Coordinates of C-alpha atoms in Angstrom, one line a residue:
M94 CA 105.8 104.5 91.2
E95 CA 105.9 108.2 90.3
Y96 CA 102.8 109.1 88.4
T97 CA 102.3 111.8 85.7
I98 CA 99.0 113.4 84.5
N99 CA 99.4 111.3 81.4
D100 CA 99.8 108.1 83.4
I101 CA 96.5 108.8 85.2
K102 CA 94.7 109.7 81.9
H103 CA 95.9 106.5 80.4
C104 CA 94.4 104.5 83.3
V105 CA 91.1 106.3 82.9
D106 CA 91.1 105.8 79.1
L107 CA 91.9 102.1 79.5
Q108 CA 89.0 101.6 81.9
R109 CA 86.6 103.6 79.8
D110 CA 87.4 101.4 76.7
F111 CA 86.8 98.3 78.9
F112 CA 83.5 99.6 80.3
L113 CA 82.3 100.5 76.8
S114 CA 82.9 96.9 75.7
G115 CA 79.9 96.0 77.8
Q116 CA 81.5 93.2 79.7
T117 CA 80.6 94.7 83.2
L118 CA 76.9 94.8 82.3
S119 CA 76.4 91.0 82.9
I120 CA 75.2 90.3 86.4
D121 CA 76.7 86.8 86.3
W122 CA 80.1 88.4 85.4
R123 CA 79.8 90.8 88.3
L124 CA 79.0 88.0 90.7
K125 CA 82.0 86.1 89.5
Q126 CA 84.2 89.1 90.2
L127 CA 82.7 89.7 93.7
K128 CA 83.3 86.1 94.6
L129 CA 86.9 86.5 93.5
L130 CA 87.1 89.6 95.7
K131 CA 85.8 87.8 98.7
A132 CA 88.2 84.8 98.3
A133 CA 91.1 87.2 97.8
V134 CA 90.2 89.2 101.0
A135 CA 90.2 85.9 103.0
S136 CA 93.5 84.8 101.5
Y137 CA 95.1 88.2 102.4
E138 CA 93.8 88.2 106.0
Q139 CA 97.3 87.9 107.6
E140 CA 98.9 90.5 105.3
F141 CA 96.1 92.9 106.0
E142 CA 96.4 92.4 109.7
D143 CA 100.2 92.9 109.6
A144 CA 99.8 96.1 107.6
L145 CA 97.1 97.5 110.0
Q146 CA 99.4 96.7 112.9
Q147 CA 102.3 98.6 111.2
D148 CA 100.3 101.7 110.2
L149 CA 97.9 102.0 113.2
G150 CA 99.3 99.8 115.9
R151 CA 96.1 97.6 115.8
S152 CA 96.1 94.2 117.3
H153 CA 95.2 91.3 114.9
T154 CA 91.9 90.9 116.7
E155 CA 90.9 94.6 116.3
A156 CA 92.2 94.5 112.7
Y157 CA 89.9 91.6 111.9
L158 CA 87.0 92.9 113.9
C159 CA 87.0 96.4 112.3
D160 CA 88.4 96.0 108.8
I161 CA 88.5 92.4 107.5
L162 CA 85.4 90.8 108.9
P163 CA 83.1 93.8 107.9
S164 CA 84.6 93.7 104.4
L165 CA 83.7 90.0 104.1
V166 CA 80.2 90.6 105.5
E167 CA 79.7 93.5 103.1
I168 CA 80.7 91.4 100.0
D169 CA 78.5 88.5 101.2
E170 CA 75.5 90.7 101.5
I171 CA 76.1 92.1 98.0
I172 CA 76.5 88.7 96.5
R173 CA 73.3 87.4 98.0
G174 CA 71.2 90.4 96.9
L175 CA 72.7 91.5 93.6
K176 CA 70.4 89.7 91.3
R177 CA 67.3 91.0 93.1
W178 CA 68.6 94.6 93.3
A179 CA 69.6 94.7 89.6
R180 CA 66.3 93.3 88.3
P181 CA 64.5 96.0 86.3
E182 CA 61.5 97.5 87.9
C183 CA 58.2 97.2 86.1
H184 CA 55.6 100.0 86.4
F185 CA 52.1 100.6 85.0
S186 CA 52.5 103.5 82.6
G187 CA 49.1 105.1 83.6
L188 CA 46.2 106.5 81.6
M189 CA 48.1 109.6 80.5
C190 CA 50.5 107.4 78.6
F191 CA 47.9 105.1 77.0
P192 CA 48.3 102.9 74.9
S193 CA 51.6 102.2 76.7
L194 CA 51.0 99.9 79.6
V195 CA 54.5 99.1 80.8
T196 CA 57.4 101.3 81.9
K197 CA 60.7 99.8 83.0
V198 CA 63.4 101.2 85.3
Y199 CA 66.8 99.9 84.5
K200 CA 69.6 100.1 87.1
M201 CA 72.5 101.2 84.9
P202 CA 76.2 101.5 85.9
Y203 CA 77.8 105.0 85.8
G204 CA 81.0 103.8 84.1
V205 CA 84.5 104.7 85.3
T206 CA 84.5 105.4 89.1
L207 CA 87.1 107.0 91.3
I208 CA 87.3 105.8 94.9
I209 CA 89.4 107.9 97.3
S210 CA 89.8 106.0 100.6
P211 CA 91.1 107.2 104.0
F212 CA 93.9 106.1 106.4
N213 CA 91.8 105.2 109.4
F214 CA 90.1 102.0 108.1
P215 CA 92.2 101.6 104.9
I216 CA 91.1 98.0 104.2
L217 CA 87.3 98.3 104.9
L218 CA 86.8 101.7 103.4
T219 CA 88.6 100.7 100.2
I220 CA 87.2 97.2 99.7
G221 CA 83.7 97.9 101.0
V222 CA 83.3 100.8 98.5
L223 CA 85.0 98.9 95.8
A224 CA 82.5 96.0 96.2
A225 CA 79.6 98.5 95.8
S226 CA 81.1 99.9 92.6
M227 CA 81.7 96.4 91.2
A228 CA 78.1 95.4 92.1
G229 CA 76.9 98.4 90.1
G230 CA 78.8 97.2 87.0
N231 CA 81.5 99.9 87.0
T232 CA 85.2 99.9 86.7
A233 CA 87.2 101.5 89.5
I234 CA 90.4 103.5 90.0
I235 CA 91.3 103.6 93.7
K236 CA 93.4 106.3 95.3
T237 CA 94.5 105.2 98.7
S238 CA 95.9 107.3 101.6
S239 CA 99.6 108.2 101.6
K240 CA 99.5 108.1 105.4
S241 CA 98.7 104.4 105.7
K242 CA 101.7 103.3 103.7
A243 CA 101.8 99.6 104.7
C244 CA 98.1 99.1 103.9
T245 CA 98.4 100.9 100.6
A246 CA 101.4 98.7 99.6
V247 CA 99.4 95.5 100.5
L248 CA 96.3 96.7 98.8
K249 CA 98.2 97.6 95.6
K250 CA 99.7 94.1 95.5
F251 CA 96.2 92.6 96.3
I252 CA 94.5 94.5 93.4
N253 CA 97.3 93.8 90.9
E254 CA 97.3 90.1 91.7
H255 CA 93.6 89.6 91.2
F256 CA 92.2 92.1 88.8
P257 CA 93.4 93.5 85.4
P258 CA 94.1 97.3 85.3
E259 CA 91.4 97.9 82.7
Y260 CA 88.9 96.8 85.3
I261 CA 90.4 97.8 88.7
T262 CA 93.6 99.6 89.4
L263 CA 95.1 101.2 92.6
I264 CA 97.1 104.4 92.5
D265 CA 99.2 105.4 95.4
G266 CA 100.9 108.8 96.2
G267 CA 100.2 112.0 97.9
H268 CA 97.8 115.0 97.4
D269 CA 99.4 115.8 94.1
V270 CA 98.4 112.4 92.7
A271 CA 94.9 112.8 94.1
D272 CA 94.6 116.1 92.3
M273 CA 95.8 114.5 89.1
C274 CA 93.0 111.9 89.5
L275 CA 90.4 114.6 90.2
A276 CA 91.5 116.5 87.0
Q277 CA 90.2 113.5 84.9
R278 CA 86.6 113.0 83.8
F279 CA 85.2 110.2 85.9
D280 CA 81.5 109.1 85.8
K281 CA 81.3 108.8 89.6
I282 CA 83.5 109.8 92.6
F283 CA 83.3 108.3 96.1
Y284 CA 85.4 110.1 98.7
T285 CA 85.8 109.2 102.4
G286 CA 87.7 111.7 104.6
S287 CA 87.5 115.2 106.1
P288 CA 85.0 117.9 105.2
A289 CA 87.8 120.2 104.2
V290 CA 89.0 117.8 101.5
G291 CA 85.4 116.9 100.7
R292 CA 84.9 120.5 99.5
H293 CA 87.9 120.3 97.3
V294 CA 86.6 117.0 95.8
L295 CA 83.2 118.6 95.1
E296 CA 84.9 121.6 93.5
A297 CA 87.0 119.4 91.2
A298 CA 84.0 117.2 90.3
A299 CA 81.9 120.2 89.4
A300 CA 84.2 120.9 86.4
N301 CA 82.9 117.8 84.7
L302 CA 79.5 117.7 86.5
T303 CA 80.5 114.3 88.0
P304 CA 78.2 112.9 90.6
V305 CA 79.8 112.6 94.0
A306 CA 79.2 110.6 97.2
L307 CA 81.0 112.0 100.3
E308 CA 81.4 110.2 103.6
L309 CA 82.8 112.8 105.9
G310 CA 83.4 113.2 109.7
G311 CA 81.4 115.5 111.8
E312 CA 82.9 118.9 111.3
T313 CA 81.8 120.1 114.7
G314 CA 81.9 116.7 116.2
N315 CA 79.6 113.7 116.9
W316 CA 77.6 114.2 120.1
C317 CA 76.8 111.7 122.8
I318 CA 74.2 112.7 125.4
V319 CA 74.0 110.9 128.7
R320 CA 70.8 111.8 130.7
E321 CA 70.2 111.6 134.4
D322 CA 68.1 108.4 134.0
A323 CA 70.8 106.6 132.0
D324 CA 72.5 103.4 133.1
L325 CA 75.9 105.1 133.8
E326 CA 78.0 101.9 134.1
D327 CA 76.6 100.6 130.8
A328 CA 77.1 103.9 129.0
A329 CA 80.6 104.3 130.3
R330 CA 81.6 100.8 129.3
K331 CA 80.4 101.3 125.7
I332 CA 81.8 104.8 125.4
A333 CA 85.2 103.6 126.7
F334 CA 85.3 100.8 124.2
F335 CA 84.5 103.1 121.3
K336 CA 87.0 105.8 122.3
L337 CA 89.8 103.2 122.6
C338 CA 89.0 101.7 119.2
N339 CA 91.6 102.8 116.7
A340 CA 92.7 105.4 119.3
G341 CA 89.6 107.5 118.5
Q342 CA 90.4 107.8 114.7
I343 CA 86.9 106.9 113.6
C344 CA 84.6 109.2 111.6
I345 CA 81.6 108.1 113.7
N346 CA 83.4 108.2 117.0
I347 CA 82.1 110.3 119.9
N348 CA 83.8 113.7 119.8
Q349 CA 82.3 115.0 123.1
V350 CA 79.9 113.7 125.8
A351 CA 77.2 115.9 127.2
V352 CA 76.3 114.6 130.7
A353 CA 73.5 115.7 133.0
S354 CA 75.3 117.7 135.7
R355 CA 73.7 115.9 138.6
V356 CA 75.4 112.6 137.4
S357 CA 78.5 114.0 135.7
E358 CA 80.9 113.2 138.5
A359 CA 79.5 109.7 138.9
F360 CA 79.7 109.2 135.1
I361 CA 83.4 110.3 135.0
E362 CA 84.2 107.8 137.8
E363 CA 82.5 105.0 135.8
L364 CA 84.2 106.0 132.6
S365 CA 87.6 106.1 134.2
K366 CA 87.0 102.6 135.7
A367 CA 85.9 101.4 132.3
F368 CA 89.0 102.7 130.5
T369 CA 91.3 101.1 133.1
K370 CA 89.5 97.8 133.0
Q371 CA 89.6 97.6 129.2
I372 CA 93.1 98.9 128.5
G373 CA 95.0 98.6 131.8
E374 CA 96.7 101.0 134.1
N375 CA 99.3 101.9 131.5
P376 CA 97.9 102.1 128.0
L377 CA 101.1 103.3 126.5
S378 CA 102.8 100.0 127.2
N379 CA 99.8 97.9 126.1
P380 CA 100.6 96.4 122.7
D381 CA 96.8 96.1 121.9
Y382 CA 96.3 99.9 122.2
P383 CA 96.5 101.5 118.7
K384 CA 98.6 104.5 117.8
L385 CA 98.0 107.8 116.0
I386 CA 98.7 107.6 112.3
T387 CA 101.4 110.3 111.9
D388 CA 103.7 112.4 114.0
S389 CA 101.7 115.5 113.1
A390 CA 98.5 113.7 114.3
Y391 CA 100.2 112.9 117.6
A392 CA 101.5 116.4 118.0
R393 CA 98.0 117.9 117.5
C394 CA 96.5 115.6 120.1
A395 CA 99.3 116.3 122.6
D396 CA 99.0 120.1 122.0
L397 CA 95.2 120.0 122.6
A398 CA 95.7 118.0 125.8
D399 CA 98.4 120.5 127.0
A400 CA 96.0 123.4 126.3
H401 CA 93.5 121.8 128.7
R402 CA 96.0 120.3 131.2
D403 CA 94.3 121.9 134.2
R404 CA 91.1 120.0 133.4
I405 CA 92.4 116.6 132.6
V406 CA 90.8 114.2 135.1
Y407 CA 92.0 111.0 133.5
G408 CA 94.9 110.1 131.2
G409 CA 96.8 113.0 129.7
K410 CA 100.1 111.3 128.9
G411 CA 101.6 110.2 125.6
D412 CA 104.7 108.7 124.0
P413 CA 105.8 110.5 120.8
T414 CA 108.1 107.5 119.9
S415 CA 105.2 105.0 119.7
R416 CA 102.7 107.7 118.8
R417 CA 100.4 106.4 121.5
Y418 CA 98.3 108.8 123.6
E419 CA 96.3 107.8 126.6
P420 CA 92.5 108.0 126.5
T421 CA 92.0 111.4 128.1
I422 CA 89.0 112.8 129.8
I423 CA 88.8 116.6 129.9
Y424 CA 86.2 118.0 132.4
P425 CA 84.4 120.3 132.7
V426 CA 84.1 121.8 129.2
S427 CA 81.5 124.4 128.1
F428 CA 79.5 124.2 124.9
N429 CA 81.3 127.1 123.2
E430 CA 84.9 126.1 123.7
P431 CA 86.9 125.5 120.5
I432 CA 87.7 121.9 121.5
V433 CA 84.0 120.9 121.0
Q434 CA 83.6 122.8 117.8
Q435 CA 86.0 120.7 115.7
E436 CA 86.5 117.0 114.9
L437 CA 89.2 115.7 117.3
F438 CA 90.0 112.3 115.7
C439 CA 92.1 111.2 118.6
P440 CA 91.6 109.7 122.2
L441 CA 90.7 113.0 123.8
L442 CA 87.2 113.2 125.2
P443 CA 85.7 116.5 126.4
V444 CA 82.8 116.1 128.9
I445 CA 80.2 118.9 129.0
P446 CA 77.9 119.1 132.1
Y447 CA 74.4 120.4 131.3
N448 CA 71.2 121.0 133.1
D449 CA 69.0 117.9 132.3
G450 CA 65.9 120.0 133.0
N451 CA 66.9 122.2 130.1
I452 CA 67.7 119.4 127.6
D453 CA 65.9 121.3 124.8
H454 CA 68.5 124.0 125.0
L455 CA 71.3 121.4 124.5
L456 CA 69.5 119.9 121.5
H457 CA 69.0 123.4 120.0
T458 CA 72.7 124.1 120.4
I459 CA 73.6 120.8 118.6
A460 CA 71.0 121.6 115.9
T461 CA 72.5 125.0 115.1
R462 CA 76.0 123.5 114.4
E463 CA 77.1 121.5 111.4
H464 CA 75.2 118.2 111.1
P465 CA 77.2 115.3 112.7
L466 CA 77.8 112.0 111.1
A467 CA 76.6 110.3 114.3
L468 CA 74.4 110.9 117.3
Y469 CA 74.3 108.7 120.4
L470 CA 71.8 108.9 123.3
F471 CA 71.9 107.1 126.7
T472 CA 68.6 107.2 128.6
S473 CA 65.9 105.0 129.9
N474 CA 63.3 107.3 128.3
K475 CA 62.9 105.5 125.0
R476 CA 60.0 107.7 123.9
W477 CA 62.1 110.8 124.3
A478 CA 65.1 109.2 122.6
R479 CA 63.0 108.2 119.5
R480 CA 61.5 111.7 119.3
V481 CA 65.0 113.2 119.3
M482 CA 66.2 110.8 116.7
Q483 CA 63.3 111.8 114.5
S484 CA 63.9 115.5 114.9
Q485 CA 67.6 116.1 114.8
Q486 CA 69.7 116.1 111.6
Y487 CA 72.7 113.6 111.6
G488 CA 74.0 110.7 109.6
G489 CA 73.1 107.8 111.8
G490 CA 73.3 106.8 115.4
C491 CA 72.2 104.6 118.4
I492 CA 70.1 104.7 121.5
N493 CA 71.9 103.1 124.5
E494 CA 74.6 101.8 122.2
V495 CA 77.5 103.1 120.1
C496 CA 78.7 102.5 116.5
V497 CA 77.1 99.2 115.8
H498 CA 74.4 100.7 113.6
L499 CA 77.3 100.6 111.1
M500 CA 77.1 96.8 111.1
V501 CA 73.3 96.3 110.5
K502 CA 72.6 94.7 107.2
G503 CA 70.1 96.3 104.8
V504 CA 70.4 99.8 106.1
P505 CA 72.3 102.8 104.7
F506 CA 75.5 104.4 106.1
N507 CA 75.5 108.1 105.2
G508 CA 76.1 111.6 106.3
T509 CA 74.2 114.8 105.7
G510 CA 75.4 118.4 105.1
H511 CA 78.9 118.8 106.4
S512 CA 79.0 115.1 107.3
G513 CA 78.4 113.9 103.8
M514 CA 76.0 113.1 101.0
G515 CA 75.0 109.8 99.4
A516 CA 74.9 106.4 101.1
Y517 CA 76.2 102.9 100.9
H518 CA 76.3 99.4 102.4
G519 CA 74.4 96.5 100.8
E520 CA 71.6 97.6 98.4
W521 CA 72.2 101.2 99.3
G522 CA 75.8 100.9 97.9
F523 CA 74.4 99.3 94.7
R524 CA 72.0 102.2 94.4
E525 CA 74.8 104.7 94.9
F526 CA 76.8 103.3 92.1
T527 CA 74.0 102.9 89.6
H528 CA 71.6 105.4 88.0
P529 CA 67.9 104.5 87.4
S530 CA 67.0 104.9 83.7
T531 CA 63.2 105.0 83.0
V532 CA 62.1 103.5 79.7
L533 CA 58.5 103.5 78.5
M534 CA 57.4 100.7 76.2
G535 CA 55.3 102.3 73.5
S536 CA 52.7 100.8 71.1
N537 CA 51.7 101.4 67.5
C538 CA 48.1 100.3 68.2
C539 CA 45.2 102.3 69.6
N540 CA 47.2 105.6 69.8
L541 CA 45.0 108.5 70.9
S542 CA 45.2 111.9 69.4
L543 CA 44.7 113.5 72.8
R544 CA 48.2 115.0 72.9
E545 CA 48.2 116.2 69.3
H546 CA 46.8 119.5 67.7
P547 CA 44.2 120.9 67.5
Y548 CA 44.0 122.3 71.0
S549 CA 41.1 124.7 70.3
G550 CA 37.5 124.5 69.2
S551 CA 35.3 121.5 69.8
E552 CA 38.3 119.1 69.7
G553 CA 40.1 121.2 72.3
K554 CA 37.1 121.1 74.6
K555 CA 36.8 117.3 74.3
K556 CA 40.5 117.0 75.1
M557 CA 40.2 119.2 78.1
R558 CA 37.3 117.1 79.5
L559 CA 39.5 114.0 79.1
L560 CA 42.5 115.7 80.7
H561 CA 40.5 116.8 83.7
L562 CA 39.2 113.2 84.0
F563 CA 42.7 111.7 83.9
G564 CA 43.8 114.2 86.5
R565 CA 41.4 113.0 89.1

């Protein structure tokens, strides 16, 4: 469908009228819709898997593991916790507010929300965010990526089949359609994608002072540090798995590995073995190995590899027809090369040797760059690792593990600075899509004249004594 600015405005107006009817305020009604969403995702499992295979070359197992199962788990967590999360908080008003004793904090929906989802996990990063918006009592207009065409088509059918357009609607199309959406007045915008587009979303939202949540990639890349005392085989195995997943097209994926120079050669040997063991001698002919999303994404990956051809120690071949590119280790790379100052979003993996005795210099270098979405440490020194994790600035991360912090229930997923703002998953998603409204319950009995004039003379002195007493 070809959209016009008036079509988009009509969608927003329709949803605003529905929201103002008050129907979404009922927690029981929200739970009914979330249970419908869960059942619908389960019924569309095969269609979602087929679409992910078509767009990204994912096997059905990887599609279920990375998109469908996490969506179901996310919805389940929201269903179980929603009544508790939505319960108004009750606070003692305090002596300064006497005779009021009780103040409530209500968790109120924003209203009409805009969800802009990316191509790399088009099911999870659409449905997971949608579930949070629904839990908050909002309506939602979803703008999906034009790159993942098969997934967008299935998602559009999925939404149209299960939800009325005045509650949830999906809009497809390119950047022009996204800009038409951003030109409307929404009550909340949630964008997942690149920092460059994130800036554009913020700029457009500023026109209407619309609150925004951004989940972005690491603009100068997510770091992984492998120290001398790390279990190299374990680190290599986990890093290889992660870099193979979705062919590196993951916002929290490892962009570059800094390895202690004394063990860098041994690490590369272990990493090469891990890649081969997991994906085989010829990844390009392995049907389980995903592909890059577009021809331009493939060309960018191939061009970067060609520019570092003399330092490729593993991989380095691609097939433009299938858009598959081998997992590729580039070694050695220095801290200041352009390849480690940009988000790669592909299966290339620069390896940077560093002096482990000067680890603080490495950490300082990372800290001076844009904050990553993820940070990963491999070391047997847990005390050092915990100290680093409590002093660096990043979205989230792992010690002696990769990516699975994303799957932990009850914790937020978020970025900071150039890697994003806001947070979601579980209760954090409910909080992101609601605003807390504080309401004091007043009384018409025993009202004190403390706050009223006069403020001078003997009355003023009495009031000052009481105010000083209340302030202690």
